[in-house]
Amino acid sequence: GDSVTQMEGPVTLSEEAFLTINCTYTATGYPSLFWYVQYPGEGLQLLLKATKADDKGSNKGFEATYRKETTSFHLEKGSVQVSDSAVYFCALSSTGANSKLTFGKGITLSVRP
Amino acid sequence: DAMVIQNPRYQVTQFGKPVTLSCSQTLNHNVMYWYQQKSSQAPKLLFHYYDKDFNNEADTPDNFQSRRPNTSFCFLDIRSPGLGDAAMYLCATSWRTGTTEAFFGQGTRLTVV
């Protein structure tokens, strides 16, 4: 079945540091890939997505590229801010009428001033 | 502006006492999902509705039921909550399954005493 593997956390960075959060997936066919973010006390929000190989999703300075050859969708940001502190979830959705979102375990990012 | 609204935000129930969580949406989306999220774990899909069609995940316990009386509302019923059912319950909606993004509510944190 479909699965998403995220790197182990938590991650603590200083403000303006470079961020990489690794995500790899297993799926049949050609899934769509997503990064969701969950701020403290809030629900999940879509951060970015990519629907086909080599697509790059970007939003709020975050980027991720759909790499079919390595089945990866790593999240990057060149300069993190304190306000980026949150839990980040990688997810996939396979094609098909009853496809569903499959999430990774999530990783907590804390950014120090 | 809230598009997916869950009530209540926090719910305390007694062991074995039926409890209902509610979700409403203003997006007129076809699909409504219920996820269970335990601490430091990925959200786990319990079931979803595509319009009036109910789709139960194979490993969702019988203790969990759902109702969708109309497009806007969806309910999660836990018939006999156990201590292991304490979790955050997330409602989400999407236009259709597959590649479209899902919009999440803020969640209901359920405590079982």
Tab-separated table of N, CA and C in Angstrom, chain A residues 23-100:
chain	number	residue	atom	x	y	z
A	23	CYS	N	11.563	13.639	2.766
A	23	CYS	CA	10.336	12.864	2.622
A	23	CYS	C	10.498	11.919	1.435
A	24	THR	N	10.249	10.652	1.657
A	24	THR	CA	10.212	9.681	0.569
A	24	THR	C	8.881	8.945	0.614
A	25	TYR	N	8.506	8.366	-0.500
A	25	TYR	CA	7.192	7.753	-0.569
A	25	TYR	C	7.235	6.435	-1.319
A	26	THR	N	6.220	5.642	-1.075
A	26	THR	CA	5.965	4.416	-1.835
A	26	THR	C	4.520	4.455	-2.285
A	27	ALA	N	4.312	4.311	-3.576
A	27	ALA	CA	2.950	4.346	-4.099
A	27	ALA	C	2.930	3.676	-5.471
A	28	THR	N	1.754	3.203	-5.838
A	28	THR	CA	1.571	2.692	-7.194
A	28	THR	C	1.160	3.853	-8.078
A	29	GLY	N	1.536	3.788	-9.317
A	29	GLY	CA	1.135	4.822	-10.249
A	29	GLY	C	1.857	6.135	-10.012
A	30	TYR	N	1.113	7.210	-10.233
A	30	TYR	CA	1.709	8.542	-10.176
A	30	TYR	C	0.929	9.410	-9.184
A	31	PRO	N	1.323	9.348	-7.922
A	31	PRO	CA	0.559	10.085	-6.919
A	31	PRO	C	0.806	11.586	-6.994
A	32	SER	N	-0.077	12.342	-6.383
A	32	SER	CA	0.179	13.749	-6.091
A	32	SER	C	0.830	13.830	-4.723
A	33	LEU	N	1.691	14.819	-4.552
A	33	LEU	CA	2.455	14.950	-3.311
A	33	LEU	C	2.169	16.303	-2.669
A	34	PHE	N	2.138	16.313	-1.353
A	34	PHE	CA	1.748	17.507	-0.603
A	34	PHE	C	2.656	17.684	0.612
A	35	TRP	N	2.805	18.935	1.010
A	35	TRP	CA	3.303	19.262	2.333
A	35	TRP	C	2.213	20.061	3.051
A	36	TYR	N	1.848	19.566	4.239
A	36	TYR	CA	0.914	20.273	5.102
A	36	TYR	C	1.660	20.767	6.326
A	37	VAL	N	1.187	21.893	6.886
A	37	VAL	CA	1.793	22.452	8.092
A	37	VAL	C	0.707	22.606	9.144
A	38	GLN	N	1.072	22.334	10.381
A	38	GLN	CA	0.151	22.451	11.510
A	38	GLN	C	0.783	23.352	12.555
A	39	TYR	N	0.268	24.576	12.672
A	39	TYR	CA	0.746	25.502	13.688
A	39	TYR	C	0.110	25.140	15.027
A	40	PRO	N	0.730	25.518	16.133
A	40	PRO	CA	0.210	25.145	17.450
A	40	PRO	C	-1.257	25.498	17.621
A	41	GLY	N	-2.053	24.528	18.024
A	41	GLY	CA	-3.469	24.746	18.289
A	41	GLY	C	-4.341	24.871	17.051
A	42	GLU	N	-3.769	24.631	15.882
A	42	GLU	CA	-4.519	24.793	14.635
A	42	GLU	C	-4.669	23.475	13.899
A	43	GLY	N	-5.540	23.495	12.885
A	43	GLY	CA	-5.653	22.342	12.007
A	43	GLY	C	-4.549	22.349	10.977
A	44	LEU	N	-4.559	21.341	10.100
A	44	LEU	CA	-3.551	21.253	9.050
A	44	LEU	C	-3.890	22.229	7.923
A	45	GLN	N	-2.857	22.841	7.374
A	45	GLN	CA	-3.030	23.719	6.226
A	45	GLN	C	-2.121	23.242	5.105
A	46	LEU	N	-2.620	23.312	3.882
A	46	LEU	CA	-1.775	22.962	2.756
A	46	LEU	C	-0.678	24.012	2.595
A	47	LEU	N	0.569	23.547	2.537
A	47	LEU	CA	1.697	24.457	2.326
A	47	LEU	C	2.050	24.527	0.841
A	48	LEU	N	2.180	23.370	0.210
A	48	LEU	CA	2.458	23.325	-1.218
A	48	LEU	C	2.152	21.926	-1.748
A	49	LYS	N	2.098	21.820	-3.067
A	49	LYS	CA	1.817	20.522	-3.670
A	49	LYS	C	2.473	20.414	-5.032
A	50	ALA	N	2.590	19.175	-5.514
A	50	ALA	CA	3.079	18.900	-6.866
A	50	ALA	C	2.330	17.687	-7.382
A	51	THR	N	1.884	17.749	-8.603
A	51	THR	CA	1.008	16.697	-9.102
A	51	THR	C	1.668	15.779	-10.123
A	52	LYS	N	2.875	16.126	-10.601
A	52	LYS	CA	3.537	15.219	-11.539
A	52	LYS	C	5.047	15.368	-11.393
A	53	ALA	N	5.739	14.390	-11.945
A	53	ALA	CA	7.193	14.339	-11.815
A	53	ALA	C	7.844	15.625	-12.322
A	54	ASP	N	8.839	16.077	-11.574
A	54	ASP	CA	9.649	17.267	-11.852
A	54	ASP	C	8.927	18.582	-11.554
A	55	ASP	N	7.664	18.502	-11.154
A	55	ASP	CA	6.970	19.709	-10.707
A	55	ASP	C	7.624	20.227	-9.444
A	56	LYS	N	7.662	21.543	-9.308
A	56	LYS	CA	8.135	22.164	-8.071
A	56	LYS	C	6.978	22.920	-7.457
A	57	GLY	N	6.661	22.581	-6.220
A	57	GLY	CA	5.683	23.346	-5.466
A	57	GLY	C	6.403	24.386	-4.630
A	58	SER	N	5.789	25.568	-4.479
A	58	SER	CA	6.426	26.604	-3.673
A	58	SER	C	5.373	27.484	-3.026
A	59	ASN	N	5.714	27.973	-1.832
A	59	ASN	CA	4.796	28.840	-1.098
A	59	ASN	C	5.528	29.373	0.123
A	60	LYS	N	5.377	30.650	0.404
A	60	LYS	CA	5.938	31.280	1.611
A	60	LYS	C	7.446	31.024	1.744
A	61	GLY	N	8.162	30.910	0.652
A	61	GLY	CA	9.601	30.682	0.696
A	61	GLY	C	9.991	29.217	0.768
A	62	PHE	N	9.016	28.341	0.953
A	62	PHE	CA	9.262	26.896	0.963
A	62	PHE	C	9.168	26.353	-0.466
A	63	GLU	N	9.985	25.322	-0.724
A	63	GLU	CA	9.944	24.659	-2.026
A	63	GLU	C	10.095	23.159	-1.853
A	64	ALA	N	9.512	22.414	-2.787
A	64	ALA	CA	9.739	20.968	-2.828
A	64	ALA	C	9.569	20.518	-4.272
A	65	THR	N	10.439	19.614	-4.716
A	65	THR	CA	10.402	19.129	-6.091
A	65	THR	C	10.051	17.655	-6.109
A	66	TYR	N	9.113	17.289	-6.944
A	66	TYR	CA	8.647	15.914	-7.110
A	66	TYR	C	9.705	15.149	-7.899
A	67	ARG	N	10.419	14.248	-7.218
A	67	ARG	CA	11.479	13.468	-7.844
A	67	ARG	C	11.025	12.023	-7.957
A	68	LYS	N	10.604	11.636	-9.159
A	68	LYS	CA	10.093	10.282	-9.331
A	68	LYS	C	11.215	9.259	-9.254
A	69	GLU	N	12.402	9.626	-9.740
A	69	GLU	CA	13.496	8.653	-9.793
A	69	GLU	C	13.975	8.259	-8.405
A	70	THR	N	13.845	9.188	-7.459
A	70	THR	CA	14.247	8.882	-6.079
A	70	THR	C	13.043	8.770	-5.157
A	71	THR	N	11.848	8.823	-5.703
A	71	THR	CA	10.580	8.812	-4.936
A	71	THR	C	10.678	9.717	-3.716
A	72	SER	N	11.038	10.972	-3.961
A	72	SER	CA	11.232	11.907	-2.858
A	72	SER	C	10.512	13.225	-3.123
A	73	PHE	N	10.294	13.957	-2.036
A	73	PHE	CA	9.618	15.261	-2.100
A	73	PHE	C	10.122	16.070	-0.905
A	74	HIS	N	11.401	16.373	-0.905
A	74	HIS	CA	12.039	17.046	0.231
A	74	HIS	C	11.623	18.511	0.295
A	75	LEU	N	11.372	18.986	1.498
A	75	LEU	CA	10.970	20.374	1.721
A	75	LEU	C	12.193	21.207	2.071
A	76	GLU	N	12.329	22.388	1.450
A	76	GLU	CA	13.467	23.260	1.708
A	76	GLU	C	13.004	24.707	1.876
A	77	LYS	N	13.771	25.427	2.687
A	77	LYS	CA	13.581	26.867	2.803
A	77	LYS	C	14.943	27.485	3.071
A	78	GLY	N	15.240	28.540	2.367
A	78	GLY	CA	16.578	29.113	2.457
A	78	GLY	C	16.871	29.830	3.763
A	79	SER	N	15.846	30.399	4.396
A	79	SER	CA	16.071	31.193	5.597
A	79	SER	C	14.816	31.117	6.464
A	80	VAL	N	14.874	30.295	7.505
A	80	VAL	CA	13.674	30.091	8.334
A	80	VAL	C	13.484	31.250	9.312
A	81	GLN	N	12.235	31.429	9.701
A	81	GLN	CA	11.860	32.448	10.675
A	81	GLN	C	11.225	31.779	11.895
A	82	VAL	N	11.186	32.517	12.982
A	82	VAL	CA	10.569	31.980	14.207
A	82	VAL	C	9.125	31.554	13.916
A	83	SER	N	8.455	32.307	13.070
A	83	SER	CA	7.051	32.014	12.744
A	83	SER	C	6.871	30.728	11.938
A	84	ASP	N	7.954	30.128	11.478
A	84	ASP	CA	7.871	28.839	10.771
A	84	ASP	C	7.803	27.659	11.734
A	85	SER	N	7.929	27.907	13.014
A	85	SER	CA	7.862	26.839	14.012
A	85	SER	C	6.488	26.176	13.945
A	86	ALA	N	6.473	24.892	13.687
A	86	ALA	CA	5.221	24.168	13.457
A	86	ALA	C	5.563	22.691	13.243
A	87	VAL	N	4.523	21.900	13.010
A	87	VAL	CA	4.710	20.501	12.618
A	87	VAL	C	4.453	20.390	11.123
A	88	TYR	N	5.337	19.711	10.418
A	88	TYR	CA	5.255	19.592	8.963
A	88	TYR	C	4.985	18.144	8.586
A	89	PHE	N	3.953	17.951	7.762
A	89	PHE	CA	3.558	16.622	7.320
A	89	PHE	C	3.714	16.508	5.807
A	90	CYS	N	4.381	15.458	5.379
A	90	CYS	CA	4.426	15.098	3.971
A	90	CYS	C	3.266	14.128	3.705
A	91	ALA	N	2.640	14.233	2.548
A	91	ALA	CA	1.487	13.374	2.264
A	91	ALA	C	1.412	13.078	0.780
A	92	LEU	N	0.750	11.999	0.450
A	92	LEU	CA	0.508	11.678	-0.949
A	92	LEU	C	-0.943	11.280	-1.148
A	93	SER	N	-1.378	11.450	-2.375
A	93	SER	CA	-2.708	11.010	-2.775
A	93	SER	C	-2.584	10.317	-4.114
A	94	SER	N	-2.915	9.034	-4.113
A	94	SER	CA	-2.859	8.298	-5.367
A	94	SER	C	-4.046	8.663	-6.238
A	95	THR	N	-3.953	8.357	-7.489
A	95	THR	CA	-5.070	8.609	-8.394
A	95	THR	C	-6.128	7.537	-8.198
A	96	GLY	N	-7.319	7.825	-8.644
A	96	GLY	CA	-8.399	6.857	-8.492
A	96	GLY	C	-9.574	7.465	-7.780
A	97	ALA	N	-10.734	6.880	-7.985
A	97	ALA	CA	-11.971	7.461	-7.481
A	97	ALA	C	-11.997	7.549	-5.971
A	98	ASN	N	-11.455	6.572	-5.303
A	98	ASN	CA	-11.513	6.570	-3.838
A	98	ASN	C	-10.148	6.746	-3.204
A	99	SER	N	-9.279	7.433	-3.886
A	99	SER	CA	-7.954	7.651	-3.319
A	99	SER	C	-8.070	8.552	-2.098
A	100	LYS	N	-7.081	8.502	-1.264
A	100	LYS	CA	-7.109	9.234	-0.006
A	100	LYS	C	-5.725	9.793	0.258
